[in-house]
Amino acid sequence: MQHQRLSASQRVSTNTTGGPDAVHAGDNQVIHPWEAFGSYGNNRRTIIERGEGVYLYDTDGNALIDGPGGMWCVNVGHGRREIADAAAEQMTRLAYCSPWSLTTGPAAELGQRLTALAPGDLNHVFFTASGSAAIDSALRFVMFYNNVRGRPEKKHIITRRDAYHGSTYLSASVSGKGRDKSWFDFETDTVHFVSSPNPYRRPDGMSVETFCDQRIAELEATIEEVGAERVAAFVAEPILASGGVIVPPPGYHRKCLEICRRHDVLYISDEVVTAFGRLGHMFASADVFDIQPDIITTAKGITSGYIPLGAVFLSDRLVADISGDKSNDAIFTNGFTYSGHPVACAAALANLDIIEREGLLEHVREIGPYFQQRLAELRDLPIVGDVRGMGLVGCVECEIDSTTHDALERDYAIGNRIDAHCQELGLLVRPFVNMCVMSPPLTITREQIDDLVGILRTGIERATNDLRREGIF
Ligand code: PLP
């Protein structure tokens, strides 16, 4: 069947909104992430002027609950003077010095503090300026590690469909969201995909346990097919975040880790979203999923998004395997001008102080179930297909049966309408196409959760009415 294309007014670009926008003329020269070039120069984006707690304020003074918490990063909430002061103080004293030959108090102190918090023997940290660069550096470290160990053929990476690991060449290559793959080139020779562990998409009638076993068997079969002597690492987010907050079946990660150990494959846990409190713990791998990875990557919540910073954690074992007499005099020629940036590290220290002093991990453990329960109530809406999540991250996936519209455009139509209505009502959603991901600041209260869910409900209802009126639903 020929799919009907949406009209221009029905179609809204991928990352803009039909909400009450103030438009900044200069913004038309800024290329944004996931820019829709079909409407480049005309895309309207709300200008946000300031933030306080869980709220953002636009230039017209409208208060918006920050549903996604920035990009799941503003963990301690907006407007924290303490972080700003720490950064300003550091910037005034010393804004920068080269991390190649020098170090600074904040970088060293943060390294010590983070490795003490990281699970098990992840006692070594490499700083980056983003999550993508953390993943990139982790993968480059794995290649370096196997070269130093005299195993240059052990380079292949196994990753998962629906994963998102970043936007550098390598981190994008190991990302598995099909809809992001259309217009770019990727490393393909050494990257292999296994299926997404999304229980919602399991075949009708199959138990979650069987589904999980099948996913594990697929991982092992893929390792065997490529050859364990050629597979270097498996990379996995504890919860597939941008893929739609996919929470894998119980025991999935532990079983994956067992398979990896059995075949001498390193396990990289991408905690760019889950670390620093999102699931009620500083790190989720061990505390939530009962696994001890070889490498953990982080970013985002490490500074609550106040300033860019990422960090890769490496185990004692890995470092010992390539150090001293075993080093072959190799140099790890991977680094960034801003590795261990003192201002970012000072901000990260202040951020950790807030998380600890205000008991935010405990708060998430206490309020997380209420957040999930309230979101789950949206299941009764006719266009809601699934609601899932954990801790303070959740996803409301909307879907409609429509044989008359192209699937992608139809899904954008849903997401953009929900987004616009919610913004009018005071909630920022910014769905991933048809998936409304909520990842608010960890400071959110019960009353604010009630507001968030109430607005989301009305927004979805109004969007549903629009879709009916427009004949899309
Ligand atoms: N890994 C995960 C799990 C992410 O969700 C993201 C970003 O959303 C990244 C890596 C990339 O991080 P960044 O955007 O800081 O480069």
Short mmCIF file of C-alpha atoms and ligand atoms in Angstrom, two decimals:
data_model
loop_
_atom_site.label_atom_id
_atom_site.label_comp_id
_atom_site.label_asym_id
_atom_site.label_seq_id
_atom_site.Cartn_x
_atom_site.Cartn_y
_atom_site.Cartn_z
CA MET A 1 0.00 0.00 0.00
CA GLN A 2 1.16 3.49 -0.82
CA HIS A 3 1.76 5.36 2.44
CA GLN A 4 0.12 8.72 2.68
CA ARG A 5 2.53 11.53 3.49
CA LEU A 6 1.57 14.02 6.14
CA SER A 7 0.97 17.55 5.00
CA ALA A 8 3.53 20.19 5.93
CA SER A 9 1.37 21.45 8.76
CA GLN A 10 0.87 17.94 10.10
CA ARG A 11 4.56 17.27 9.95
CA VAL A 12 6.73 18.97 12.51
CA SER A 13 10.46 18.61 12.45
CA THR A 14 12.20 16.17 14.73
CA ASN A 15 13.36 18.36 17.54
CA THR A 16 11.24 21.43 17.51
CA THR A 17 7.87 22.06 18.88
CA GLY A 18 4.55 23.52 17.97
CA GLY A 19 4.43 25.06 21.44
CA PRO A 20 4.33 28.74 22.33
CA ASP A 21 7.79 29.59 21.10
CA ALA A 22 9.81 32.72 21.23
CA VAL A 23 12.13 32.59 18.27
CA HIS A 24 15.65 33.92 18.23
CA ALA A 25 16.71 35.00 14.75
CA GLY A 26 20.34 34.05 15.39
CA ASP A 27 19.27 30.50 16.12
CA ASN A 28 18.59 30.01 12.43
CA GLN A 29 22.34 29.81 11.90
CA VAL A 30 22.87 27.22 14.62
CA ILE A 31 22.81 23.58 13.56
CA HIS A 32 21.26 21.64 16.42
CA PRO A 33 21.61 17.95 17.28
CA TRP A 34 19.37 15.84 15.02
CA GLU A 35 18.78 18.90 12.81
CA ALA A 36 16.01 18.43 10.26
CA PHE A 37 17.58 19.98 7.18
CA GLY A 38 14.30 19.93 5.29
CA SER A 39 13.17 22.85 7.42
CA TYR A 40 16.59 24.21 8.38
CA GLY A 41 16.46 27.92 9.04
CA ASN A 42 12.75 27.78 9.90
CA ASN A 43 12.83 25.46 12.88
CA ARG A 44 11.39 27.15 15.93
CA ARG A 45 12.86 26.47 19.31
CA THR A 46 11.76 27.83 22.63
CA ILE A 47 14.37 30.03 24.23
CA ILE A 48 14.96 29.01 27.81
CA GLU A 49 16.18 31.80 30.03
CA ARG A 50 16.69 30.29 33.45
CA GLY A 51 16.08 27.27 35.61
CA GLU A 52 15.19 26.63 39.23
CA GLY A 53 14.76 23.20 40.79
CA VAL A 54 12.67 21.06 38.44
CA TYR A 55 11.49 24.09 36.45
CA LEU A 56 12.73 25.84 33.34
CA TYR A 57 11.50 29.32 32.47
CA ASP A 58 11.19 30.59 28.91
CA THR A 59 11.63 34.18 27.81
CA ASP A 60 7.92 34.84 28.26
CA GLY A 61 8.17 33.76 31.88
CA ASN A 62 6.36 30.44 31.37
CA ALA A 63 7.34 27.81 33.91
CA LEU A 64 7.92 24.33 32.46
CA ILE A 65 8.58 21.18 34.44
CA ASP A 66 11.79 19.81 32.97
CA GLY A 67 10.47 16.31 32.24
CA PRO A 68 13.60 14.95 30.57
CA GLY A 69 15.88 16.68 33.12
CA GLY A 70 17.79 18.37 30.31
CA MET A 71 18.97 15.28 28.48
CA TRP A 72 18.69 13.06 31.59
CA CYS A 73 21.52 14.95 33.15
CA VAL A 74 20.27 17.69 35.48
CA ASN A 75 20.26 15.35 38.45
CA VAL A 76 20.50 17.87 41.29
CA GLY A 77 18.10 20.27 39.58
CA HIS A 78 18.54 23.71 38.11
CA GLY A 79 19.90 26.87 39.70
CA ARG A 80 22.42 25.41 42.14
CA ARG A 81 24.55 28.33 43.24
CA GLU A 82 26.96 25.98 44.97
CA ILE A 83 28.05 24.40 41.69
CA ALA A 84 28.28 27.78 39.98
CA ASP A 85 30.37 29.15 42.84
CA ALA A 86 32.72 26.15 42.78
CA ALA A 87 33.22 26.56 39.04
CA ALA A 88 33.68 30.33 39.26
CA GLU A 89 36.12 30.02 42.13
CA GLN A 90 38.17 27.45 40.20
CA MET A 91 38.02 29.46 37.00
CA THR A 92 39.28 32.54 38.79
CA ARG A 93 42.13 30.67 40.48
CA LEU A 94 43.10 28.43 37.55
CA ALA A 95 40.91 27.97 34.49
CA TYR A 96 43.10 25.50 32.69
CA CYS A 97 46.43 23.73 32.48
CA SER A 98 47.55 20.87 30.27
CA PRO A 99 46.51 17.43 31.54
CA TRP A 100 49.38 15.85 29.56
CA SER A 101 52.17 16.86 31.89
CA LEU A 102 50.39 18.55 34.79
CA THR A 103 47.54 17.88 37.14
CA THR A 104 45.26 19.94 39.36
CA GLY A 105 43.75 19.52 42.80
CA PRO A 106 40.15 19.15 41.55
CA ALA A 107 41.06 16.50 38.93
CA ALA A 108 43.07 14.44 41.41
CA GLU A 109 40.48 14.80 44.17
CA LEU A 110 37.65 13.87 41.84
CA GLY A 111 39.58 10.84 40.58
CA GLN A 112 40.09 9.65 44.13
CA ARG A 113 36.50 10.27 45.15
CA LEU A 114 34.95 8.65 42.08
CA THR A 115 37.11 5.53 42.12
CA ALA A 116 36.18 5.06 45.78
CA LEU A 117 32.50 5.18 44.75
CA ALA A 118 32.85 3.00 41.65
CA PRO A 119 32.06 -0.67 42.20
CA GLY A 120 34.68 -3.32 42.91
CA ASP A 121 38.13 -2.82 41.49
CA LEU A 122 37.26 -0.03 39.04
CA ASN A 123 40.05 2.01 40.57
CA HIS A 124 41.28 3.93 37.55
CA VAL A 125 39.61 6.79 35.75
CA PHE A 126 40.16 8.58 32.43
CA PHE A 127 38.37 11.90 31.99
CA THR A 128 36.71 13.07 28.80
CA ALA A 129 34.42 15.97 27.97
CA SER A 130 31.35 13.93 26.96
CA GLY A 131 29.65 10.57 27.07
CA SER A 132 30.42 9.91 23.41
CA ALA A 133 34.09 10.51 24.04
CA ALA A 134 33.91 8.26 27.12
CA ILE A 135 32.54 5.40 24.98
CA ASP A 136 35.03 6.17 22.24
CA SER A 137 37.88 6.15 24.74
CA ALA A 138 36.66 2.92 26.33
CA LEU A 139 36.56 1.22 22.92
CA ARG A 140 39.94 2.63 21.96
CA PHE A 141 41.31 1.45 25.30
CA VAL A 142 40.05 -2.07 24.54
CA MET A 143 41.87 -2.03 21.18
CA PHE A 144 44.99 -0.67 22.82
CA TYR A 145 44.74 -3.30 25.57
CA ASN A 146 44.61 -6.16 23.10
CA ASN A 147 47.42 -4.72 20.98
CA VAL A 148 49.64 -4.39 24.04
CA ARG A 149 48.75 -7.94 25.03
CA GLY A 150 49.77 -9.23 21.61
CA ARG A 151 46.24 -10.07 20.48
CA PRO A 152 45.74 -7.63 17.58
CA GLU A 153 42.98 -9.77 16.07
CA LYS A 154 40.78 -9.38 19.18
CA LYS A 155 39.04 -6.17 18.13
CA HIS A 156 35.41 -6.95 17.41
CA ILE A 157 32.67 -5.31 19.44
CA ILE A 158 29.23 -6.70 20.16
CA THR A 159 26.47 -4.24 20.86
CA ARG A 160 22.67 -4.17 20.76
CA ARG A 161 19.90 -2.85 18.58
CA ASP A 162 18.11 0.06 20.28
CA ALA A 163 21.35 1.08 22.04
CA TYR A 164 22.55 4.66 22.04
CA HIS A 165 26.19 5.26 22.88
CA GLY A 166 26.94 8.62 21.26
CA SER A 167 27.65 10.68 18.19
CA THR A 168 31.36 10.27 17.47
CA TYR A 169 32.18 7.91 14.61
CA LEU A 170 32.91 4.94 16.83
CA SER A 171 30.26 5.54 19.50
CA ALA A 172 27.67 6.06 16.74
CA SER A 173 28.87 2.87 15.06
CA VAL A 174 28.07 0.83 18.17
CA SER A 175 24.70 2.56 18.55
CA GLY A 176 21.77 0.53 17.30
CA LYS A 177 18.76 2.77 16.84
CA GLY A 178 17.70 1.90 13.33
CA ARG A 179 16.13 5.26 12.63
CA ASP A 180 19.46 7.03 13.28
CA LYS A 181 21.30 4.93 10.74
CA SER A 182 19.80 6.16 7.49
CA TRP A 183 22.08 8.98 6.45
CA PHE A 184 25.50 8.20 7.87
CA ASP A 185 28.35 5.79 7.37
CA PHE A 186 29.62 3.64 10.18
CA GLU A 187 32.34 1.22 11.15
CA THR A 188 30.78 -2.10 10.22
CA ASP A 189 33.59 -4.62 9.80
CA THR A 190 34.22 -5.00 13.52
CA VAL A 191 30.81 -4.14 14.99
CA HIS A 192 28.10 -6.78 15.48
CA PHE A 193 24.57 -6.29 16.71
CA VAL A 194 22.46 -8.58 18.84
CA SER A 195 18.74 -8.07 19.47
CA SER A 196 17.30 -5.54 21.88
CA PRO A 197 16.28 -7.09 25.22
CA ASN A 198 12.92 -5.32 25.12
CA PRO A 199 10.37 -7.60 26.82
CA TYR A 200 7.52 -5.49 25.43
CA ARG A 201 8.51 -6.58 21.92
CA ARG A 202 8.74 -10.29 22.70
CA PRO A 203 6.64 -12.63 20.58
CA ASP A 204 3.06 -13.19 21.72
CA GLY A 205 2.76 -15.98 24.22
CA MET A 206 6.47 -16.15 25.05
CA SER A 207 7.41 -15.87 28.72
CA VAL A 208 9.86 -13.18 29.79
CA GLU A 209 12.23 -15.93 31.02
CA THR A 210 12.27 -17.68 27.65
CA PHE A 211 12.71 -14.35 25.92
CA CYS A 212 15.68 -13.57 28.17
CA ASP A 213 17.23 -17.00 27.57
CA GLN A 214 16.92 -16.46 23.83
CA ARG A 215 18.70 -13.11 24.03
CA ILE A 216 21.51 -14.67 26.06
CA ALA A 217 21.81 -17.56 23.63
CA GLU A 218 22.00 -15.07 20.78
CA LEU A 219 24.87 -13.25 22.47
CA GLU A 220 26.80 -16.48 22.93
CA ALA A 221 26.07 -17.60 19.37
CA THR A 222 27.31 -14.26 18.04
CA ILE A 223 30.55 -14.53 20.01
CA GLU A 224 31.06 -18.06 18.69
CA GLU A 225 30.22 -17.06 15.15
CA VAL A 226 32.70 -14.17 15.11
CA GLY A 227 35.16 -16.27 17.11
CA ALA A 228 35.90 -15.58 20.77
CA GLU A 229 39.53 -14.97 19.88
CA ARG A 230 38.35 -12.01 17.76
CA VAL A 231 35.71 -10.52 20.08
CA ALA A 232 37.12 -7.85 22.37
CA ALA A 233 34.10 -6.44 24.18
CA PHE A 234 30.38 -6.34 24.72
CA VAL A 235 28.97 -2.87 25.35
CA ALA A 236 25.62 -2.36 27.05
CA GLU A 237 23.64 0.32 28.83
CA PRO A 238 22.08 -1.10 32.04
CA ILE A 239 18.80 0.39 30.81
CA LEU A 240 18.68 1.28 27.13
CA ALA A 241 17.95 4.93 27.61
CA SER A 242 17.45 6.70 24.27
CA GLY A 243 16.17 3.43 22.84
CA GLY A 244 13.07 4.08 24.97
CA VAL A 245 14.02 3.28 28.57
CA ILE A 246 14.15 -0.43 27.91
CA VAL A 247 14.54 -2.34 31.15
CA PRO A 248 15.91 -5.79 30.33
CA PRO A 249 14.44 -8.89 31.95
CA PRO A 250 15.67 -9.81 35.44
CA GLY A 251 19.05 -11.55 35.36
CA TYR A 252 19.80 -10.47 31.78
CA HIS A 253 22.95 -8.51 32.59
CA ARG A 254 24.31 -11.12 34.96
CA LYS A 255 23.89 -13.82 32.35
CA CYS A 256 25.47 -11.63 29.66
CA LEU A 257 28.42 -11.04 31.96
CA GLU A 258 28.81 -14.78 32.57
CA ILE A 259 28.89 -15.41 28.83
CA CYS A 260 31.47 -12.64 28.38
CA ARG A 261 33.68 -14.03 31.14
CA ARG A 262 33.43 -17.52 29.67
CA HIS A 263 34.72 -16.24 26.34
CA ASP A 264 37.26 -13.70 27.63
CA VAL A 265 35.20 -10.80 26.31
CA LEU A 266 35.32 -7.52 28.24
CA TYR A 267 32.06 -6.08 29.56
CA ILE A 268 31.61 -2.32 29.11
CA SER A 269 28.68 -0.94 31.06
CA ASP A 270 27.58 2.40 29.62
CA GLU A 271 26.29 4.26 32.66
CA VAL A 272 26.17 7.68 31.03
CA VAL A 273 22.50 7.90 32.05
CA THR A 274 22.24 5.52 34.99
CA ALA A 275 25.20 6.68 37.13
CA PHE A 276 24.95 9.39 39.78
CA GLY A 277 21.54 8.66 41.13
CA ARG A 278 19.06 8.09 38.33
CA LEU A 279 18.30 4.58 39.67
CA GLY A 280 18.94 5.46 43.32
CA HIS A 281 22.64 4.56 43.41
CA MET A 282 25.88 6.25 42.39
CA PHE A 283 26.41 3.42 39.91
CA ALA A 284 23.74 0.97 38.81
CA SER A 285 25.85 -1.93 37.49
CA ALA A 286 26.61 -3.60 40.80
CA ASP A 287 23.98 -2.10 43.09
CA VAL A 288 20.98 -2.56 40.79
CA PHE A 289 22.00 -5.22 38.27
CA ASP A 290 24.45 -7.27 40.32
CA ILE A 291 27.29 -7.14 37.82
CA GLN A 292 30.91 -6.10 38.10
CA PRO A 293 31.86 -4.76 34.66
CA ASP A 294 35.43 -4.41 33.42
CA ILE A 295 34.79 -0.86 32.27
CA ILE A 296 32.12 1.72 33.12
CA THR A 297 31.51 4.89 31.14
CA THR A 298 29.80 7.94 32.65
CA ALA A 299 29.01 11.61 31.88
CA LYS A 300 25.83 13.70 32.30
CA GLY A 301 24.93 13.37 36.00
CA ILE A 302 28.61 13.55 36.95
CA THR A 303 28.18 17.35 36.92
CA SER A 304 24.38 17.33 36.66
CA GLY A 305 24.92 18.84 33.22
CA TYR A 306 26.27 22.11 34.64
CA ILE A 307 29.44 21.74 32.58
CA PRO A 308 30.64 19.01 30.20
CA LEU A 309 32.53 16.09 31.73
CA GLY A 310 32.77 12.36 31.13
CA ALA A 311 34.71 9.60 32.82
CA VAL A 312 35.79 6.06 31.94
CA PHE A 313 36.47 3.65 34.80
CA LEU A 314 38.90 0.78 34.30
CA SER A 315 39.50 -2.22 36.51
CA ASP A 316 42.72 -3.04 38.37
CA ARG A 317 42.98 -6.21 36.31
CA LEU A 318 42.90 -4.43 32.96
CA VAL A 319 45.40 -1.83 34.03
CA ALA A 320 47.73 -4.42 35.59
CA ASP A 321 47.63 -6.44 32.35
CA ILE A 322 49.27 -3.62 30.41
CA SER A 323 51.36 -1.86 33.03
CA GLY A 324 55.00 -2.02 34.09
CA ASP A 325 56.86 -4.96 32.57
CA LYS A 326 53.76 -5.92 30.58
CA SER A 327 53.41 -2.52 28.91
CA ASN A 328 55.69 -3.14 25.94
CA ASP A 329 56.56 0.52 26.45
CA ALA A 330 53.22 1.37 24.87
CA ILE A 331 51.82 4.88 25.13
CA PHE A 332 48.05 5.36 25.35
CA THR A 333 47.89 8.04 22.67
CA ASN A 334 44.29 8.99 23.42
CA GLY A 335 43.48 12.20 25.23
CA PHE A 336 41.65 15.46 25.03
CA THR A 337 42.61 19.06 25.66
CA TYR A 338 39.83 19.06 28.24
CA SER A 339 40.57 15.72 29.94
CA GLY A 340 40.24 16.39 33.65
CA HIS A 341 39.36 20.04 33.10
CA PRO A 342 39.79 21.66 36.53
CA VAL A 343 36.62 23.75 36.29
CA ALA A 344 34.52 20.73 35.30
CA CYS A 345 36.10 18.65 38.06
CA ALA A 346 35.42 21.37 40.65
CA ALA A 347 31.79 21.45 39.51
CA ALA A 348 31.61 17.64 39.73
CA LEU A 349 32.89 17.71 43.29
CA ALA A 350 30.25 20.26 44.28
CA ASN A 351 27.63 18.13 42.52
CA LEU A 352 28.67 15.02 44.46
CA ASP A 353 28.52 17.05 47.68
CA ILE A 354 24.89 17.93 46.95
CA ILE A 355 23.90 14.36 46.04
CA GLU A 356 25.41 13.08 49.27
CA ARG A 357 24.41 15.88 51.63
CA GLU A 358 20.78 15.98 50.48
CA GLY A 359 20.39 12.21 50.47
CA LEU A 360 19.28 12.22 46.83
CA LEU A 361 20.06 8.53 46.32
CA GLU A 362 17.78 7.62 49.22
CA HIS A 363 15.17 10.06 47.92
CA VAL A 364 15.16 8.35 44.50
CA ARG A 365 14.86 4.92 46.11
CA GLU A 366 11.92 6.18 48.13
CA ILE A 367 10.06 8.20 45.50
CA GLY A 368 10.98 6.12 42.42
CA PRO A 369 8.21 3.53 42.94
CA TYR A 370 5.63 6.32 43.26
CA PHE A 371 6.89 7.90 40.03
CA GLN A 372 6.63 4.54 38.24
CA GLN A 373 3.19 3.83 39.67
CA ARG A 374 1.84 7.20 38.60
CA LEU A 375 3.28 6.88 35.10
CA ALA A 376 1.84 3.36 34.80
CA GLU A 377 -1.65 4.80 35.32
CA LEU A 378 -1.36 6.28 31.82
CA ARG A 379 -1.72 2.79 30.38
CA ASP A 380 -5.48 3.30 30.25
CA LEU A 381 -5.11 5.88 27.46
CA PRO A 382 -5.94 4.39 24.07
CA ILE A 383 -2.74 5.45 22.31
CA VAL A 384 -0.43 4.34 25.12
CA GLY A 385 1.14 1.00 24.20
CA ASP A 386 3.58 0.53 27.05
CA VAL A 387 4.82 2.29 30.16
CA ARG A 388 8.12 1.18 31.64
CA GLY A 389 10.99 2.43 33.69
CA MET A 390 12.94 2.23 36.89
CA GLY A 391 13.99 4.70 39.56
CA LEU A 392 13.43 8.20 38.21
CA VAL A 393 13.42 7.38 34.53
CA GLY A 394 10.35 6.25 32.66
CA CYS A 395 8.94 6.01 29.17
CA VAL A 396 5.40 6.26 27.91
CA GLU A 397 5.39 4.68 24.48
CA CYS A 398 2.52 5.77 22.26
CA GLU A 399 1.44 3.95 19.19
CA ILE A 400 -1.52 3.88 16.88
CA ASP A 401 -2.53 1.43 14.23
CA SER A 402 -2.47 3.31 10.99
CA THR A 403 -2.12 1.61 7.69
CA THR A 404 -2.46 4.87 5.83
CA HIS A 405 0.61 6.69 7.03
CA ASP A 406 4.32 6.11 6.89
CA ALA A 407 5.34 4.67 10.28
CA LEU A 408 8.03 7.24 11.04
CA GLU A 409 5.90 10.23 10.11
CA ARG A 410 2.97 8.83 12.05
CA ASP A 411 5.16 8.39 15.12
CA TYR A 412 6.51 11.93 14.80
CA ALA A 413 2.96 13.17 14.46
CA ILE A 414 2.10 11.59 17.81
CA GLY A 415 5.19 12.81 19.61
CA ASN A 416 5.10 16.34 18.30
CA ARG A 417 1.47 16.85 19.22
CA ILE A 418 1.98 15.53 22.73
CA ASP A 419 5.02 17.75 23.06
CA ALA A 420 3.18 20.88 21.94
CA HIS A 421 0.16 20.32 24.19
CA CYS A 422 2.27 19.48 27.22
CA GLN A 423 4.40 22.57 26.71
CA GLU A 424 1.30 24.73 26.63
CA LEU A 425 0.25 23.12 29.90
CA GLY A 426 3.63 23.58 31.57
CA LEU A 427 5.59 20.38 30.96
CA LEU A 428 8.55 19.89 28.68
CA VAL A 429 8.46 16.42 27.09
CA ARG A 430 10.52 16.39 23.87
CA PRO A 431 9.65 12.80 22.96
CA PHE A 432 12.02 10.47 21.19
CA VAL A 433 9.68 10.29 18.22
CA ASN A 434 6.65 8.51 19.79
CA MET A 435 8.26 7.80 23.16
CA CYS A 436 7.77 10.27 25.98
CA VAL A 437 10.78 9.87 28.19
CA MET A 438 10.60 11.34 31.65
CA SER A 439 13.82 11.71 33.58
CA PRO A 440 13.25 14.65 35.89
CA PRO A 441 15.72 16.14 38.36
CA LEU A 442 16.22 13.77 41.29
CA THR A 443 14.91 16.41 43.67
CA ILE A 444 11.36 16.06 42.36
CA THR A 445 8.62 15.86 45.00
CA ARG A 446 5.40 13.82 45.08
CA GLU A 447 3.35 16.91 44.27
CA GLN A 448 5.57 17.71 41.30
CA ILE A 449 5.27 14.10 40.09
CA ASP A 450 1.48 14.49 40.32
CA ASP A 451 1.69 17.68 38.24
CA LEU A 452 3.97 16.04 35.69
CA VAL A 453 1.77 12.98 35.22
CA GLY A 454 -1.43 15.06 35.22
CA ILE A 455 -0.15 17.30 32.43
CA LEU A 456 1.21 14.35 30.48
CA ARG A 457 -2.23 12.70 30.65
CA THR A 458 -4.02 15.79 29.38
CA GLY A 459 -1.38 16.33 26.71
CA ILE A 460 -1.75 12.78 25.41
CA GLU A 461 -5.55 13.08 25.47
CA ARG A 462 -5.46 16.32 23.49
CA ALA A 463 -2.96 14.87 21.03
CA THR A 464 -5.24 11.86 20.57
CA ASN A 465 -8.15 14.16 19.76
CA ASP A 466 -6.01 16.02 17.21
CA LEU A 467 -4.96 12.77 15.56
CA ARG A 468 -8.59 11.66 15.35
CA ARG A 469 -9.64 15.01 13.88
CA GLU A 470 -6.85 14.90 11.33
CA GLY A 471 -7.68 11.34 10.32
CA ILE A 472 -4.31 10.01 11.36
CA PHE A 473 -5.82 7.81 14.12
N1 PLP B 1 25.79 6.81 26.27
C1 PLP B 1 24.51 6.91 26.63
C2 PLP B 1 23.86 5.76 27.31
C3 PLP B 1 23.79 8.08 26.36
O1 PLP B 1 22.49 8.15 26.68
C4 PLP B 1 24.45 9.15 25.73
C5 PLP B 1 23.72 10.40 25.45
O2 PLP B 1 22.53 10.51 25.59
C6 PLP B 1 25.79 9.00 25.38
C7 PLP B 1 26.44 7.83 25.67
C8 PLP B 1 26.52 10.12 24.69
O3 PLP B 1 26.79 11.14 25.60
P1 PLP B 1 27.08 12.62 25.10
O4 PLP B 1 25.85 13.15 24.46
O5 PLP B 1 27.50 13.35 26.36
O6 PLP B 1 28.23 12.54 24.14
#
